[in-house]
Coordinates of C-alpha atoms and ligand atoms in Angstrom, one line a residue:
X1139 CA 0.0 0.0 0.0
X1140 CA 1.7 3.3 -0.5
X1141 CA 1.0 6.1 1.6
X1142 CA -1.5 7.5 -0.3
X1143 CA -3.8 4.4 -0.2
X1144 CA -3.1 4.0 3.6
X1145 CA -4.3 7.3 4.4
X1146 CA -7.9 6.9 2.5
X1147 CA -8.2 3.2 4.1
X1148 CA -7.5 4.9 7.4
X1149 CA -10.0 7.6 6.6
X1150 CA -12.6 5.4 5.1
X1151 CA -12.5 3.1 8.7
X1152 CA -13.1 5.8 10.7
X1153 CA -15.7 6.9 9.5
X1154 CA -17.9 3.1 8.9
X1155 CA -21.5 4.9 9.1
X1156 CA -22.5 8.0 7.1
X1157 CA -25.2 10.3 9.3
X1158 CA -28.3 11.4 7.7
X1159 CA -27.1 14.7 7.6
X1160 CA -29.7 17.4 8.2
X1161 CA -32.6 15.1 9.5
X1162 CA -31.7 14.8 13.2
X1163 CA -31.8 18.3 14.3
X1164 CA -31.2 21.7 12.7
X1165 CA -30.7 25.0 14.1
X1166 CA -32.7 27.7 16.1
X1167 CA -33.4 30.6 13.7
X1168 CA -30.8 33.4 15.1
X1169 CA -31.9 36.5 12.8
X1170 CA -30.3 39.4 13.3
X1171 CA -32.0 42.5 13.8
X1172 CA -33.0 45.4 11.0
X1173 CA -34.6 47.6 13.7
X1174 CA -31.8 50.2 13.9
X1175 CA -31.2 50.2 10.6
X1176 CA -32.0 53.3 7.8
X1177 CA -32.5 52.4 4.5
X1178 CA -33.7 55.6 3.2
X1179 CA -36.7 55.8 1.0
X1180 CA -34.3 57.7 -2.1
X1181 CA -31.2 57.8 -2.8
X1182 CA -29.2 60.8 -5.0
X1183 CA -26.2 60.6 -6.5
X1184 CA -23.0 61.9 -4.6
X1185 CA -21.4 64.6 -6.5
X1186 CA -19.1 67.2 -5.1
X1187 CA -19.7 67.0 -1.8
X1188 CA -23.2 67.1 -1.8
X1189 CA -26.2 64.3 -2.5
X1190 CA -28.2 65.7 -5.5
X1191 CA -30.7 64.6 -7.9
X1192 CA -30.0 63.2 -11.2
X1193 CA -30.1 65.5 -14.4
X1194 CA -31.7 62.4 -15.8
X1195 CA -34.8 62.7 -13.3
X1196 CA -34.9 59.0 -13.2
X1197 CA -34.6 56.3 -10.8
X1198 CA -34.3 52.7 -10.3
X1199 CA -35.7 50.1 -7.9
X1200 CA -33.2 48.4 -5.7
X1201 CA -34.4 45.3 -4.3
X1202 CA -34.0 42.9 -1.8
X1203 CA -33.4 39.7 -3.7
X1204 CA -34.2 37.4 -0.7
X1205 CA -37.7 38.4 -0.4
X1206 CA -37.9 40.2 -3.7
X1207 CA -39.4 43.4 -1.4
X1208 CA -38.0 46.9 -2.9
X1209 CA -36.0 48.1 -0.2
X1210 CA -35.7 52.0 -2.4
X1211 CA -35.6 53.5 -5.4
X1212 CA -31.9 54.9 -6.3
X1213 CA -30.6 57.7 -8.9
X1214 CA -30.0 57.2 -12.7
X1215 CA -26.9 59.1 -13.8
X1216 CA -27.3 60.0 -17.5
X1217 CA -24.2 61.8 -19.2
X1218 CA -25.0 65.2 -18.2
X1219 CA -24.7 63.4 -14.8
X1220 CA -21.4 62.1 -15.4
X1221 CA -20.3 65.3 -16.9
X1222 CA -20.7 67.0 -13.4
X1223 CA -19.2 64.4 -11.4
X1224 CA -16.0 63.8 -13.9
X1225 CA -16.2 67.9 -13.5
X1226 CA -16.2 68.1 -9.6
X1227 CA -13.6 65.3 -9.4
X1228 CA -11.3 67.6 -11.8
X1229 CA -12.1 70.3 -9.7
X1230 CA -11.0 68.9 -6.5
X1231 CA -7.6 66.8 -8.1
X1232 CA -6.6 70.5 -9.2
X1233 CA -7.8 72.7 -6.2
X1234 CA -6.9 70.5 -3.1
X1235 CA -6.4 66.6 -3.5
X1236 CA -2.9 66.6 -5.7
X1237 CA -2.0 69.6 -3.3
X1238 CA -2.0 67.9 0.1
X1239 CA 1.0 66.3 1.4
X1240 CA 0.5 62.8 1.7
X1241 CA 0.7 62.8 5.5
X1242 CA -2.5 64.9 5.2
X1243 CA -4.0 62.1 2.6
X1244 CA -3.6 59.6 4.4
X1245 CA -5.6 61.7 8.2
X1246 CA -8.6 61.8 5.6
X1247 CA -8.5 57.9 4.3
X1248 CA -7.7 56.6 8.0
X1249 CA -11.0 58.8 9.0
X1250 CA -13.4 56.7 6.7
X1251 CA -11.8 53.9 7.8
X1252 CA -12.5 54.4 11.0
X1253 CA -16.1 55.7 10.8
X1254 CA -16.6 52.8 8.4
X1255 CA -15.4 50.1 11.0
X1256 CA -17.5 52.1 13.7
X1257 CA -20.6 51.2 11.2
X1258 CA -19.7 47.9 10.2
X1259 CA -22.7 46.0 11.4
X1260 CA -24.9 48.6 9.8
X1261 CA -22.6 48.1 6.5
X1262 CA -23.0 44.1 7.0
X1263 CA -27.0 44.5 7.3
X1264 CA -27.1 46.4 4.6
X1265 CA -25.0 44.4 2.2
X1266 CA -26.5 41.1 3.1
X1267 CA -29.9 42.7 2.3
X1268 CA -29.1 44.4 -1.0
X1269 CA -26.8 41.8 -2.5
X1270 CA -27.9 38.6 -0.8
X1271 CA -24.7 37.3 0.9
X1272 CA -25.0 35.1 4.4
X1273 CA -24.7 38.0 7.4
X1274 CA -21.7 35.6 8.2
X1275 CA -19.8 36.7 4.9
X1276 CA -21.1 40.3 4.8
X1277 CA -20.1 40.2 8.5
X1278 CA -16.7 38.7 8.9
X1279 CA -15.1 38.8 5.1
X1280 CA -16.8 41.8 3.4
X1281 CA -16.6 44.8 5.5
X1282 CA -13.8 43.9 7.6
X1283 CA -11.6 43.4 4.7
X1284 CA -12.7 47.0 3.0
X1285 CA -12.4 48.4 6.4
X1286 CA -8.4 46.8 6.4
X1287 CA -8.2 48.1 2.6
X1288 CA -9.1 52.0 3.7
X1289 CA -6.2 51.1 6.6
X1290 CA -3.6 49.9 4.4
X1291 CA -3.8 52.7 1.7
X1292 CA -4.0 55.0 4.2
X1293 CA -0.6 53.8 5.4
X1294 CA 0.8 54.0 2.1
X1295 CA -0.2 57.8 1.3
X1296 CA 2.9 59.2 2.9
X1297 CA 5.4 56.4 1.9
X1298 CA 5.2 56.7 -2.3
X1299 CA 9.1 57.4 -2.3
X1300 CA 9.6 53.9 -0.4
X1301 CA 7.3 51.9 -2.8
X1302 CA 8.8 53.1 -5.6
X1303 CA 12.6 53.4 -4.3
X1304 CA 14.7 55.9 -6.1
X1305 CA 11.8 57.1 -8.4
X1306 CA 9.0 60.0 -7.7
X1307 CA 5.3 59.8 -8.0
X1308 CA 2.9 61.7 -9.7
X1309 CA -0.7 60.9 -9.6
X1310 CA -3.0 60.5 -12.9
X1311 CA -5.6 62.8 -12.3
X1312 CA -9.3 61.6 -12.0
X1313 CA -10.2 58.0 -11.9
X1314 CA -13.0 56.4 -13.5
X1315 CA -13.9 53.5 -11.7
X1316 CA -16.7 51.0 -12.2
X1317 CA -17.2 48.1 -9.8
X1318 CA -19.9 45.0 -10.4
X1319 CA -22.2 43.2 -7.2
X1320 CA -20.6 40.6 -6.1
X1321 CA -18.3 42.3 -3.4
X1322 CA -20.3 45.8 -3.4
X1323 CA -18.3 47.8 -0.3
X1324 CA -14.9 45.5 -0.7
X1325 CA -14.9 46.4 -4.4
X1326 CA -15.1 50.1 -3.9
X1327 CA -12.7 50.2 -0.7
X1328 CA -10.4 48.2 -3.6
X1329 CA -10.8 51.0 -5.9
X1330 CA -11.3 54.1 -3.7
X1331 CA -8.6 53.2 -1.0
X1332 CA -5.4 53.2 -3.4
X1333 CA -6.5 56.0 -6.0
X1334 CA -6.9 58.2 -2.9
X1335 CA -3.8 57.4 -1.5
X1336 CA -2.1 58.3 -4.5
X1337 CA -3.3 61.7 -4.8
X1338 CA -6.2 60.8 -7.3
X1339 CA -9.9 62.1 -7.3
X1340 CA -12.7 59.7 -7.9
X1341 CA -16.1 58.7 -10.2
X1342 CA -17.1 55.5 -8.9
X1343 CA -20.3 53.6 -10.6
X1344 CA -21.4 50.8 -8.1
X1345 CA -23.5 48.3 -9.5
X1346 CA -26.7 48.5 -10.5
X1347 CA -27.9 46.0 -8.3
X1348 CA -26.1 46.6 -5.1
X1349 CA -25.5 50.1 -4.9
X1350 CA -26.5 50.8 -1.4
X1351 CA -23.1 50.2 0.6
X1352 CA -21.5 52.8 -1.4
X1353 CA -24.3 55.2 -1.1
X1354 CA -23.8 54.4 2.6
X1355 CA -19.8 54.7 1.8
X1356 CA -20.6 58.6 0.6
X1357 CA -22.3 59.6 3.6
X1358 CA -19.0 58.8 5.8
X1359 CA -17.0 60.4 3.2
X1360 CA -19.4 63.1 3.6
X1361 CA -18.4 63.4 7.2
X1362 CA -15.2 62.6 6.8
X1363 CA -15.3 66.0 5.8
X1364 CA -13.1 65.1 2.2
X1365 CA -12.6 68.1 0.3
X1366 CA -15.8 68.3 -2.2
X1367 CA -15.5 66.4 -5.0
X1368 CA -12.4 64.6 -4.2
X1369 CA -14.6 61.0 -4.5
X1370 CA -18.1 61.2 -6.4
X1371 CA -20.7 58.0 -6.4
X1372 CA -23.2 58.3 -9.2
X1373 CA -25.5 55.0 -9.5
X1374 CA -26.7 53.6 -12.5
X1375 CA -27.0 50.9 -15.3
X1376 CA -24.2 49.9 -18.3
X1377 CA -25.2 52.9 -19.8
X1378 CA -23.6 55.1 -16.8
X1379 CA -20.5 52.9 -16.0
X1380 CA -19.7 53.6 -20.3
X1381 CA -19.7 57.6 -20.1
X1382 CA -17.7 57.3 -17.3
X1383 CA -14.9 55.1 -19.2
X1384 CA -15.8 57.5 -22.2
X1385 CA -15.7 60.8 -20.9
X1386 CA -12.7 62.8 -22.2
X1387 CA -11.5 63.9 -19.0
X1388 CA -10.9 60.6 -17.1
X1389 CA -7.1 59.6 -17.0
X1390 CA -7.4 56.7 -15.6
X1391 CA -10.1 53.8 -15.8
X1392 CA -10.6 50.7 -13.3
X1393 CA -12.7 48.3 -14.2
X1394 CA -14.0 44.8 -12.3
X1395 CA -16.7 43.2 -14.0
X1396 CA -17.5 40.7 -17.0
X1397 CA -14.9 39.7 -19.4
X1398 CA -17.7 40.8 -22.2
X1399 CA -17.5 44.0 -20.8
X1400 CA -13.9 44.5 -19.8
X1401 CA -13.2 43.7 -24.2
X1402 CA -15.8 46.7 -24.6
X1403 CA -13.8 48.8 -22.5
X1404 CA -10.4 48.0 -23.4
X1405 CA -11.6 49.1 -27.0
X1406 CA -13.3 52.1 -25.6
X1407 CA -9.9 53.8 -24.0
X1408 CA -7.6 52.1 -27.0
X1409 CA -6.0 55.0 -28.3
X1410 CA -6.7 57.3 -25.6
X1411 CA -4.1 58.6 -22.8
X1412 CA -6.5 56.7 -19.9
X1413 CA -4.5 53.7 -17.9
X1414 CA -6.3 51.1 -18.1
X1415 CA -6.9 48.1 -15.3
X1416 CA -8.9 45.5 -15.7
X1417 CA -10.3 42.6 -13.6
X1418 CA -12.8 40.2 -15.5
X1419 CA -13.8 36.7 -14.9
X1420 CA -12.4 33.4 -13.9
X1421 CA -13.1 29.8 -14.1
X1422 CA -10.4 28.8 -11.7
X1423 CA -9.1 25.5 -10.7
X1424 CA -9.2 23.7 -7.4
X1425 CA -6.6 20.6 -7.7
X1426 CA -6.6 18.4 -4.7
X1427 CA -3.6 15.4 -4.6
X1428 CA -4.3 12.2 -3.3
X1429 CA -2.0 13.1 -0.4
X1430 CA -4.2 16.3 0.8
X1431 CA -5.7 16.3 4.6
X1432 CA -8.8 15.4 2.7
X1433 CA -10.8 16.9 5.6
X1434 CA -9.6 20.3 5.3
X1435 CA -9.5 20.3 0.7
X1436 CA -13.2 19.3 1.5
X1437 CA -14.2 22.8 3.7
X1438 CA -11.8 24.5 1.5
X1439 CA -14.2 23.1 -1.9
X1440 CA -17.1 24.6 0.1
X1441 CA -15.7 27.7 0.8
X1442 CA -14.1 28.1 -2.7
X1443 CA -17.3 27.6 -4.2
X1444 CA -20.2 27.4 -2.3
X1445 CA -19.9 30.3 0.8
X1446 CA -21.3 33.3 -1.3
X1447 CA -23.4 31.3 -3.5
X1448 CA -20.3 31.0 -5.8
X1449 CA -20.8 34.7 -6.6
X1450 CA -17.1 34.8 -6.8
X1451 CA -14.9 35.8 -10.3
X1452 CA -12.1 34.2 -8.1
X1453 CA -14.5 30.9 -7.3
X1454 CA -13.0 27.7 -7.2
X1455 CA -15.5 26.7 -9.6
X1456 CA -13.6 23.4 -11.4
X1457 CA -12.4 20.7 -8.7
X1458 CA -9.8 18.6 -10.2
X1459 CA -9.2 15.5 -8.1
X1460 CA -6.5 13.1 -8.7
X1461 CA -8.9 9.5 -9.9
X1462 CA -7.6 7.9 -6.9
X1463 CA -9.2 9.5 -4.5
X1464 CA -12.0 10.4 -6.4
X1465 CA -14.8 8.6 -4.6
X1466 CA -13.8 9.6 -1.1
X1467 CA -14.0 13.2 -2.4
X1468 CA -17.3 12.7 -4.4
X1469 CA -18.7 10.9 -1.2
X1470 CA -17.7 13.7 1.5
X1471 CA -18.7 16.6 -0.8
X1472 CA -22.0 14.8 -1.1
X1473 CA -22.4 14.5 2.4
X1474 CA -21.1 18.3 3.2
X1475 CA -23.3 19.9 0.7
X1476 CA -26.4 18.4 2.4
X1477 CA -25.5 20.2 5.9
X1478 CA -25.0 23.7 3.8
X1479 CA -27.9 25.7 5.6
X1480 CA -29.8 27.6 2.5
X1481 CA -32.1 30.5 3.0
X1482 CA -32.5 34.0 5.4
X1483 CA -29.2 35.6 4.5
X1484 CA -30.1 37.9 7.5
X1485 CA -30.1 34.9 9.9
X1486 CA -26.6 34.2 11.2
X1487 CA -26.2 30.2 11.1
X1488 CA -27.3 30.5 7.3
X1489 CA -24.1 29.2 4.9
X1490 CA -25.6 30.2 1.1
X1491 CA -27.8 32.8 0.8
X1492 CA -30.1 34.5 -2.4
X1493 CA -28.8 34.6 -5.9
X1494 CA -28.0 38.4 -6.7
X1495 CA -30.8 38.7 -9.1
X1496 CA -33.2 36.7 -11.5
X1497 CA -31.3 37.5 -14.3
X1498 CA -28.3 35.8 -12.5
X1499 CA -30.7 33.2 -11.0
X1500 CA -32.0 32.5 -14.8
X1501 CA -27.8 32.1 -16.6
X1502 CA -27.1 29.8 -13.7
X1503 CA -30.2 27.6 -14.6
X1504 CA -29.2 27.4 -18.2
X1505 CA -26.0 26.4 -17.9
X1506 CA -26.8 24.0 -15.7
X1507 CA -29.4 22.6 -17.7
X1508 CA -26.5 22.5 -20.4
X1509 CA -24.5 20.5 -18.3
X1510 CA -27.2 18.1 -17.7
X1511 CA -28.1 17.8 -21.3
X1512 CA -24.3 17.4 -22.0
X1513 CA -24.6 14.3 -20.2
X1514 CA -22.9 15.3 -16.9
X1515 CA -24.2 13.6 -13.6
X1516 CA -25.5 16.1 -11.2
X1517 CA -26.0 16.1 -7.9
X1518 CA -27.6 18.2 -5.5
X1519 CA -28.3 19.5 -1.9
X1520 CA -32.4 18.6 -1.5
X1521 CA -32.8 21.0 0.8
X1522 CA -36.2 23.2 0.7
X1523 CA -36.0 26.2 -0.3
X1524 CA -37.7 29.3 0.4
X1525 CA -40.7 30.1 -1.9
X1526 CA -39.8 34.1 -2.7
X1527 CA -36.6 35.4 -3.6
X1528 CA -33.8 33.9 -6.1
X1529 CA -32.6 30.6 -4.9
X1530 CA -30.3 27.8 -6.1
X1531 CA -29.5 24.8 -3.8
X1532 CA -25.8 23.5 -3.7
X1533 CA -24.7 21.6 -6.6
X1534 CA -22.5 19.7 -7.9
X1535 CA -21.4 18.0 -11.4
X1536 CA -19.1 14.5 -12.0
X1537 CA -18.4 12.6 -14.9
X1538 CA -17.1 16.5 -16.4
X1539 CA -14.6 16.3 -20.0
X1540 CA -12.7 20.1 -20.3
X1541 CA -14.9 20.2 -23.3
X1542 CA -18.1 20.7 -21.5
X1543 CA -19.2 24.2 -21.0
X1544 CA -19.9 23.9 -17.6
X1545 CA -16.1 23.5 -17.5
X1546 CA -15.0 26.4 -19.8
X1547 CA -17.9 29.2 -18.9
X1548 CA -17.9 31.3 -15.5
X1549 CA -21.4 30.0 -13.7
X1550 CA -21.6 32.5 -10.7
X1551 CA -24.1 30.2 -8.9
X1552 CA -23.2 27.8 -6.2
X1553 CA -22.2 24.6 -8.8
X1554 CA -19.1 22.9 -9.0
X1555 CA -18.0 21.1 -11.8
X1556 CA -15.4 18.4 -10.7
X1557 CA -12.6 16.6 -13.3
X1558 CA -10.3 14.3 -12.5
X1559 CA -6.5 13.6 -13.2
X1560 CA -3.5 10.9 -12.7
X1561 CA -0.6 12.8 -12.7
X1562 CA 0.6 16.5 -11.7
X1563 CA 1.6 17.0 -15.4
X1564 CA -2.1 16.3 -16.4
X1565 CA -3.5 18.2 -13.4
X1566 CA -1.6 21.4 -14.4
X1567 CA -2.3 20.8 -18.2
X1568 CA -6.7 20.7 -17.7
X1569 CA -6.0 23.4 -14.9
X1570 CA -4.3 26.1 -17.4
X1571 CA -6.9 24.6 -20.4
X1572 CA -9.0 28.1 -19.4
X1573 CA -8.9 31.2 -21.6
X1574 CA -9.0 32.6 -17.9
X1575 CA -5.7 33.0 -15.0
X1576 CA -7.4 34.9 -11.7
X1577 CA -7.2 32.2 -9.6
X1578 CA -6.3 28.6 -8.6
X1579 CA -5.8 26.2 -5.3
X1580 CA -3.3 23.5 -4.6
X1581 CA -4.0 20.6 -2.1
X1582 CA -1.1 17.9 -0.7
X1583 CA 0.7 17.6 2.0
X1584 CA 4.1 18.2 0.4
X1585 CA 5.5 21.9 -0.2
X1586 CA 7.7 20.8 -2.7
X1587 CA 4.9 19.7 -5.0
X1588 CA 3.3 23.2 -3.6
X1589 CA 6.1 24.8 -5.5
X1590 CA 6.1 23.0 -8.2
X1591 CA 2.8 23.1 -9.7
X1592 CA 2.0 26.9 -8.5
X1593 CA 5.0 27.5 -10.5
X1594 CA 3.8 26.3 -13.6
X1595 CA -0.4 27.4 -13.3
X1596 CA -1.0 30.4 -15.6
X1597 CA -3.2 32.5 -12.6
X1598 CA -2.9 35.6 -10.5
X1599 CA -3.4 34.2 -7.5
X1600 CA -2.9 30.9 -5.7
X1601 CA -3.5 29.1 -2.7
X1602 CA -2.0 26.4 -1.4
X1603 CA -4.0 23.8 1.3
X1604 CA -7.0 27.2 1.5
X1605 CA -9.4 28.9 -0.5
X1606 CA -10.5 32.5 -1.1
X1607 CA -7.9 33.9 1.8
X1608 CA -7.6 37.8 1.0
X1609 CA -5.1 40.5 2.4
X1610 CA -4.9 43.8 1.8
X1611 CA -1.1 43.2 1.7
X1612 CA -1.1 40.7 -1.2
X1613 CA -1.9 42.0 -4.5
X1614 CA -5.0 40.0 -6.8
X1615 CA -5.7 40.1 -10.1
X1616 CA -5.7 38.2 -13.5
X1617 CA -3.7 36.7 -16.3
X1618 CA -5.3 35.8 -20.1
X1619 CA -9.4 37.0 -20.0
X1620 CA -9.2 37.8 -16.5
X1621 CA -7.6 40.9 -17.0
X1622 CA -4.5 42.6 -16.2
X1623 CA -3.4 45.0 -13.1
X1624 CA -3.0 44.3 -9.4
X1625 CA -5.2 45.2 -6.5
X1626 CA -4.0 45.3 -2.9
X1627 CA -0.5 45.6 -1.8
X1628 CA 2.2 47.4 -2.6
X1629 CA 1.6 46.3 -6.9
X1630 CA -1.9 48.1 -5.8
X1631 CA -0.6 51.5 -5.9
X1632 CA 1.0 51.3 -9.2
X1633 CA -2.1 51.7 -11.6
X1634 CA -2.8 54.9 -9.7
X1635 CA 0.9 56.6 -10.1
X1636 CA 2.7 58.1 -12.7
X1637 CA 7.1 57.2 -12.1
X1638 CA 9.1 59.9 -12.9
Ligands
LIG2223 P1 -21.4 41.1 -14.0 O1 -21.7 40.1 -15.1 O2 -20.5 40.8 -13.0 O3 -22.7 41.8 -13.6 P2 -21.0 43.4 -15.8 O4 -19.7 43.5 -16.5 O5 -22.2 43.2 -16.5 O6 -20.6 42.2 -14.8 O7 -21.1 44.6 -14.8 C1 -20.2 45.1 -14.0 C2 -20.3 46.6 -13.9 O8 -20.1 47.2 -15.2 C3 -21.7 47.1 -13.4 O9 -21.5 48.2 -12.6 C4 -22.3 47.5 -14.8 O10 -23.4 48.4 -14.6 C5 -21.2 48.0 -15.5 N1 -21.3 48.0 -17.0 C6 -22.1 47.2 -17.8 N2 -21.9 47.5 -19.1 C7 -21.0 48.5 -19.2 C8 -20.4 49.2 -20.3 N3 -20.6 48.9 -21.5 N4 -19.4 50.1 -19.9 C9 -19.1 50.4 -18.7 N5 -19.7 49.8 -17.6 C10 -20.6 48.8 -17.8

């Protein structure tokens, strides 16, 4: 027996019955509270300073897509919008922002931060009821992590000449920045932090259906007291986020979103003096060796893939599992998926909670219907789930060929598609078979073999023996269709500084 085989015979005795997961006992409800919370009844668009209504004299409904309740109506920014905003952010880059000393920067950045930590259960609430996401992500992942992103940058703001040894900084001028729903506040802490820290001013387009957090974000930057103008939130559909990447006078445009989009936009600024980042979509790879604590790849599948209803670019959507151990995997994942608590994304023992939107709700059912009619086995949590809102239960594909295109296209829905491979050559081969390169996971229990294949898999980011582990200090972002840029870290500054 080599070691390999010893360690699954060991694993399969100790565990000789499986439970009927689910059936003996479940959890109290443990909802947490809305009382204290203001949603108001509109919402304007945040330019200069000040919260004003749209040129457009339209708004949108912003609902809740666990209950499908409209939870407000929010601002449409036309161009004329944009204009203003793109205007007041000029304004402020010349008057004040690219004036201050970075020391003073940096006062103004560690403020939000701290009123925004200060508010973070308000910021979690409100997430998890515009966008969907367990309390437990919105809670411990989502806001914290924007809160450590403002903290970071603001460290930064008065260092430039050490990031950038031996060279000066300049910064660009006004950044355009459009941001899509799956991370709402962490996505615009990602884009605000660093471009403030580097003596930019801002236009950032949330998306259009979770735009409350950085409505909410505008009022602390409102008290923060930041010179008027110096960051500008209008709200809004496609239409919005491409006269901000089109207006003449943005230097500099940041975009996380679809790959479909991100191809419009690079050919929308081609030409132009705008920098361009981009951070698109990604079909990334989870490959777990027969030698991997088998226990711990298994959480780490469910968090890759299934903790925010898979609503992740960086997802680790394709599990490939080397054939030897593949029925132990199939077999635990089966098991694990059925104790996955669906439903109330307010309540706080609740591990997947609503699909973003029907529209989402409807690609995810479509592909998965191609999966099935491509002759993949499914297999699927039978938990209930609730009768309004956008739901999908856990799932899971096996019996998966590269070819399939549940294995090539980005799902953003909680469904895993798993492969298989023999040898590390093979496993790094189907892994890079992706016209995407954001992210990827390694499992075994040797570091050299750690090395080895991270070395050779064509993706921003890796992780080795975890899942979905984010830093402000490490940088993210993609190779191939998934873009090109770093956020985060040090690399995190550079899209927002000229080197002279
Ligand atoms: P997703 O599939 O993740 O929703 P999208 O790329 O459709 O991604 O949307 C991400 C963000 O880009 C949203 O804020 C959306 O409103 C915006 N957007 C959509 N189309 C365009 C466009 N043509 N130009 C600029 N922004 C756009």
């Amino acid at each position: 027996m080599t070691t390999a085989e010893k360690k699954i015979a060991r694993l399969e005795v100790v565990e000789p019955k499986r439970l009927e997961f689910g059936k003996k006992w479940d959890y109290a409800p443990a909802p947490e509270s809305t009382e204290h919370i203001k949603i108001q009844s509109r919402y304007e668009l945040f330019i200069g300073g000040k919260f004003v209504s749209p040129k457009s004299g339209n708004y949108f409904k912003s609902i809740n897509p666990a209950t499908e309740e409209i939870l407000t109506e929010v601002a449409e920014a036309n161009e004329a919008d944009v204009n203003l905003a793109v205007k007041a952010a000029r304004t402020a880059y010349e008057k004040y922002w690219s004036k201050l000393p970075g020391s003073e920067r940096a006062k103004y950045i560690f403020r939000i931060a701290r009123q925004l930590q200060e508010k973070a259960r308000e910021f979690a609430i409100i997430e998890t009821m515009d966008g969907g996401k367990p309390i437990k992500e919105s809670r411990d992942v989502d806001i914290p992590l924007a809160v450590a992103h403002f903290f970071y940058y603001a460290g930064w703001a008065d260092k430039l000449d050490y990031a950038f040894p031996g060279r000066k900084t300049r910064p660009l001028g006004v950044a355009g920045q459009v941001i899509p729903w799956n991370f709402p506040l962490l996505m615009a802490a990602w884009k605000i932090a660093p471009a403030l820290a580097c003596g930019n001013t801002v236009v950032l387009k949330p998306a259009e259906t979770t735009p409350l957090t950085a409505l909410h974000l505008a009022q602390i930057i409102q008290e923060a007291d930041l010179p008027p103008g110096v960051v500008n939130i209008v709200t809004g559909f496609g239409k919005t986020g491409a006269a901000i990447v089109n207006h003449p006078d943005v230097d500099k445009v940041a975009f996380t979103g679809s790959t479909e989009v991100g191809k419009i936009i690079q050919r929308a600024v081609a030409g132009t003096k705008k920098k361009l980042t981009l951070e698109l979509g990604g079909k990334a790879a989870n490959i777990v060796f027969d030698d991997a604590p088998i226990d711990q790849a298994i959480e780490g599948i469910i968090n890759g893939i299934y903790f925010n209803q898979g609503h992740v670019c960086c997802a680790g959507s394709r599990l490939l599992v080397q054939e030897s151990i593949l029925d132990l995997v199939v077999r635990k994942l089966k098991d694990r998926i059925q104790t996955l608590r669906v439903g109330d994304p307010l309540d706080k023992n609740t591990d997947i909670g609503a699909i973003n939107s029907s529209d989402q709700l409807k690609k995810i059912k479509e592909l998965v219907q191609i999966g099935i009619d491509e002759g993949c086995k499914i297999h699927q949590s039978t938990c209930k789930l609730p009768e309004r809102g956008f739901w999908f239960p856990p799932t899971f594909f096996t019996g998966v060929a590269q070819s399939n295109r549940i294995a090539q296209e980005e799902i953003f829905g909680p469904v895993l598609s798993i492969l298989t491979f023999r040898t590390p050559e093979e496993a790094v081969e189907k892994a890079n078979n992706t016209a995407y390169g954001l992210s990827a996971g390694v499992w075994t229990d040797k570091g050299s073999k750690i090395f080895k294949i991270s070395s050779q898999l064509k993706a921003g980011v890796i992780w080795a023996n975890t899942f979905n582990k984010f830093d402000p200090s490490s940088p993210f972002g993609g190779y191939k269709e998934s873009g090109f840029g770093r956020e985060g870290g040090l690399q995190g500054l550079m899209p927002y500084v000229q080197l002279i």
